[in-house]
Amino acid sequence: MSRTLVVVSAGLSSPSSTRLLGDRLAQATAREIDAQVEVVELRDLATDIANNLVTGFPSPKLDEAIGTVTRADGLIVVTPIFNASYSGLFKSFFDVIEAGSLQGKPVLIAATAGTARHSLALEFALRPLFAYLRADVVPTAVFAASEDWGAADGPDGDLTARIDRAAGELAAVMGGRQAAAPATDEEEFVPFEAQLARLGITS
């Protein structure tokens, strides 16, 4: 069964370096393991996320995105860094996901910013967030500053090496797990008597 790899991108512009980094990480991971890649662009869900925070109810579009993320076999999450931490849009999306939904989920964390001075945000902001969510975060985090996108980043460039190393780690973790079952529109109906029997209760 093919695995599903989902990229969650919190880039605000189109195109954005955040989405570009997510795409490169997904391509590198897909070279290592057979996986169908899907992308969740948070900029397209900003209003839906805000409404969910104040009403407690997701729109159909947001509900679909949450389902895509929670059913994935692996996640690549990428955020721009603002004021030394992840963006508010990025954090708000993971705030509206039900607690426990990402437990044990293989996750690769990545970020972009204008300067390398923000690179430590991966370790003191993103990694603790996903550790709290009980996700299985791979060791290598990938940060890309503006200068990392220069011509010097060829096949042996530093950014490329980090991408390949992180992608290899994510593919290895995903490959060691059973692929998630595809979503179904209807849940299996189990008669009440059968549910009691499963619990060892007889009438």
Short mmCIF file of C-alpha atoms in Angstrom, two decimals:
data_model
loop_
_atom_site.label_atom_id
_atom_site.label_comp_id
_atom_site.label_asym_id
_atom_site.label_seq_id
_atom_site.Cartn_x
_atom_site.Cartn_y
_atom_site.Cartn_z
CA MET A 1 0.00 0.00 0.00
CA SER A 2 1.41 3.40 -1.02
CA ARG A 3 2.10 5.80 1.82
CA THR A 4 0.87 9.38 2.04
CA LEU A 5 3.31 12.20 2.70
CA VAL A 6 1.75 15.57 3.53
CA VAL A 7 3.52 18.93 3.39
CA VAL A 8 2.08 21.63 5.66
CA SER A 9 3.31 25.00 4.41
CA ALA A 10 2.72 28.23 6.33
CA GLY A 11 4.22 30.52 3.70
CA LEU A 12 2.28 33.75 3.25
CA SER A 13 3.24 34.70 -0.28
CA SER A 14 2.78 32.88 -3.56
CA PRO A 15 5.26 31.60 -4.49
CA SER A 16 7.15 31.45 -1.20
CA SER A 17 10.51 30.12 -0.08
CA THR A 18 8.63 28.19 2.62
CA ARG A 19 6.64 26.25 0.01
CA LEU A 20 9.77 25.80 -2.08
CA LEU A 21 11.59 24.22 0.86
CA GLY A 22 8.62 21.96 1.57
CA ASP A 23 8.52 20.83 -2.07
CA ARG A 24 12.24 20.04 -2.10
CA LEU A 25 11.95 18.03 1.10
CA ALA A 26 8.96 16.13 -0.27
CA GLN A 27 10.76 15.35 -3.54
CA ALA A 28 13.81 14.09 -1.68
CA THR A 29 11.68 11.92 0.62
CA ALA A 30 9.67 10.51 -2.29
CA ARG A 31 12.93 9.41 -3.93
CA GLU A 32 13.60 7.25 -0.86
CA ILE A 33 10.15 5.74 -0.33
CA ASP A 34 7.04 5.18 -2.44
CA ALA A 35 4.71 7.92 -1.24
CA GLN A 36 1.91 10.06 -2.61
CA VAL A 37 2.64 13.71 -1.82
CA GLU A 38 -0.13 16.13 -0.83
CA VAL A 39 0.25 19.79 0.17
CA VAL A 40 -1.78 21.79 2.69
CA GLU A 41 -1.30 25.53 2.13
CA LEU A 42 -2.26 27.30 5.34
CA ARG A 43 -2.50 30.73 3.67
CA ASP A 44 -5.61 29.44 1.88
CA LEU A 45 -7.13 28.41 5.23
CA ALA A 46 -6.33 31.50 7.33
CA THR A 47 -9.92 32.73 7.66
CA ASP A 48 -11.23 29.21 8.32
CA ILE A 49 -8.64 28.67 11.06
CA ALA A 50 -9.50 31.97 12.75
CA ASN A 51 -13.22 31.17 12.64
CA ASN A 52 -12.60 27.74 14.14
CA LEU A 53 -10.64 29.26 17.01
CA VAL A 54 -13.58 31.46 18.02
CA THR A 55 -16.48 29.13 17.18
CA GLY A 56 -15.00 25.70 17.84
CA PHE A 57 -16.31 24.38 14.52
CA PRO A 58 -14.16 23.80 11.40
CA SER A 59 -15.42 24.70 7.96
CA PRO A 60 -15.66 21.81 5.45
CA LYS A 61 -12.45 23.01 3.80
CA LEU A 62 -10.55 23.15 7.09
CA ASP A 63 -12.02 19.82 8.22
CA GLU A 64 -10.74 18.24 5.01
CA ALA A 65 -7.25 19.69 5.56
CA ILE A 66 -7.17 18.45 9.16
CA GLY A 67 -8.19 14.99 7.98
CA THR A 68 -5.46 15.02 5.34
CA VAL A 69 -2.86 15.82 8.00
CA THR A 70 -4.06 13.41 10.68
CA ARG A 71 -4.37 10.48 8.25
CA ALA A 72 -0.93 11.01 6.70
CA ASP A 73 1.81 8.42 7.10
CA GLY A 74 4.35 11.23 7.43
CA LEU A 75 4.43 15.02 7.68
CA ILE A 76 6.78 17.73 6.52
CA VAL A 77 5.93 20.95 8.35
CA VAL A 78 7.47 24.22 7.19
CA THR A 79 7.00 27.70 8.64
CA PRO A 80 8.57 31.11 8.13
CA ILE A 81 10.20 32.43 11.31
CA PHE A 82 8.77 35.69 12.67
CA ASN A 83 10.10 37.30 15.85
CA ALA A 84 12.29 34.28 16.61
CA SER A 85 9.49 31.70 16.44
CA TYR A 86 7.00 29.97 14.15
CA SER A 87 4.27 32.06 12.54
CA GLY A 88 0.93 32.59 14.26
CA LEU A 89 -0.86 30.94 11.32
CA PHE A 90 1.28 27.82 11.69
CA LYS A 91 0.65 27.55 15.43
CA SER A 92 -3.06 28.28 15.07
CA PHE A 93 -3.51 25.41 12.62
CA PHE A 94 -1.99 22.90 15.02
CA ASP A 95 -4.04 24.43 17.85
CA VAL A 96 -7.29 23.40 16.13
CA ILE A 97 -6.21 19.80 15.56
CA GLU A 98 -7.67 17.45 18.15
CA ALA A 99 -5.29 16.47 20.94
CA GLY A 100 -3.60 13.13 20.33
CA SER A 101 -4.18 13.15 16.58
CA LEU A 102 -0.45 13.39 15.81
CA GLN A 103 0.76 10.90 18.41
CA GLY A 104 3.51 8.75 16.91
CA LYS A 105 3.27 10.54 13.55
CA PRO A 106 6.65 10.81 11.74
CA VAL A 107 7.37 14.52 11.33
CA LEU A 108 10.17 16.46 9.65
CA ILE A 109 10.38 20.07 10.86
CA ALA A 110 11.71 22.87 8.66
CA ALA A 111 11.74 26.66 8.55
CA THR A 112 12.76 29.66 6.47
CA ALA A 113 13.88 33.18 7.36
CA GLY A 114 15.85 36.07 6.00
CA THR A 115 18.90 35.36 8.13
CA ALA A 116 20.56 32.33 9.69
CA ARG A 117 20.30 34.00 13.12
CA HIS A 118 16.80 32.51 13.35
CA SER A 119 17.90 28.92 12.78
CA LEU A 120 17.76 27.96 16.46
CA ALA A 121 13.99 28.51 16.41
CA LEU A 122 13.72 24.99 15.03
CA GLU A 123 15.14 23.59 18.26
CA PHE A 124 13.59 25.86 20.88
CA ALA A 125 10.17 26.40 19.23
CA LEU A 126 9.20 23.79 16.63
CA ARG A 127 10.75 20.68 18.14
CA PRO A 128 9.20 21.25 21.60
CA LEU A 129 5.80 21.90 19.97
CA PHE A 130 5.76 18.56 18.17
CA ALA A 131 7.28 16.76 21.13
CA TYR A 132 4.31 18.06 23.16
CA LEU A 133 1.98 16.75 20.45
CA ARG A 134 3.75 13.37 20.87
CA ALA A 135 4.81 13.24 17.23
CA ASP A 136 7.91 11.27 16.21
CA VAL A 137 10.21 14.10 15.07
CA VAL A 138 13.22 13.04 12.99
CA PRO A 139 16.64 14.19 14.26
CA THR A 140 17.59 16.49 11.39
CA ALA A 141 15.71 19.79 11.10
CA VAL A 142 16.17 21.90 7.98
CA PHE A 143 16.53 25.68 8.03
CA ALA A 144 16.94 27.80 4.91
CA ALA A 145 18.01 31.45 5.06
CA SER A 146 17.94 33.76 2.07
CA GLU A 147 21.57 33.08 1.23
CA ASP A 148 20.90 29.32 1.06
CA TRP A 149 18.97 29.79 -2.17
CA GLY A 150 22.01 31.20 -4.00
CA ALA A 151 23.85 29.68 -6.93
CA ALA A 152 26.40 28.11 -4.58
CA ASP A 153 23.80 25.53 -3.51
CA GLY A 154 24.58 22.95 -6.16
CA PRO A 155 24.37 19.15 -5.89
CA ASP A 156 26.93 19.22 -3.08
CA GLY A 157 25.66 22.39 -1.44
CA ASP A 158 25.02 22.56 2.28
CA LEU A 159 21.23 23.02 1.99
CA THR A 160 20.96 20.10 -0.41
CA ALA A 161 22.93 17.91 1.98
CA ARG A 162 20.65 18.83 4.89
CA ILE A 163 17.55 18.19 2.80
CA ASP A 164 18.80 14.77 1.70
CA ARG A 165 19.81 13.77 5.23
CA ALA A 166 16.48 14.82 6.75
CA ALA A 167 14.49 13.21 3.94
CA GLY A 168 16.38 9.96 4.40
CA GLU A 169 15.55 9.95 8.10
CA LEU A 170 11.86 10.61 7.47
CA ALA A 171 11.66 7.91 4.79
CA ALA A 172 13.34 5.42 7.13
CA VAL A 173 10.81 6.07 9.90
CA MET A 174 7.86 5.96 7.49
CA GLY A 175 9.18 2.76 5.92
CA GLY A 176 9.27 1.04 9.27
CA ARG A 177 5.54 1.56 9.85
CA GLN A 178 2.46 0.07 8.30
CA ALA A 179 0.78 2.37 5.81
CA ALA A 180 -2.37 4.07 7.06
CA ALA A 181 -5.65 2.64 5.82
CA PRO A 182 -7.45 4.88 3.31
CA ALA A 183 -10.29 6.98 4.68
CA THR A 184 -13.81 5.67 4.15
CA ASP A 185 -16.98 7.70 3.92
CA GLU A 186 -18.86 5.38 6.25
CA GLU A 187 -17.75 3.85 9.51
CA GLU A 188 -18.21 0.12 10.00
CA PHE A 189 -21.53 -0.65 11.71
CA VAL A 190 -21.12 -3.01 14.63
CA PRO A 191 -24.32 -4.29 16.28
CA PHE A 192 -24.65 -3.53 19.98
CA GLU A 193 -24.63 -7.23 20.87
CA ALA A 194 -21.33 -7.67 19.03
CA GLN A 195 -19.81 -4.73 20.88
CA LEU A 196 -20.80 -6.31 24.20
CA ALA A 197 -19.32 -9.65 23.09
CA ARG A 198 -16.00 -7.97 22.28
CA LEU A 199 -15.92 -6.65 25.82
CA GLY A 200 -16.73 -10.09 27.26
CA ILE A 201 -20.17 -8.98 28.41
CA THR A 202 -23.11 -11.32 27.90
CA SER A 203 -26.75 -10.43 28.30
#
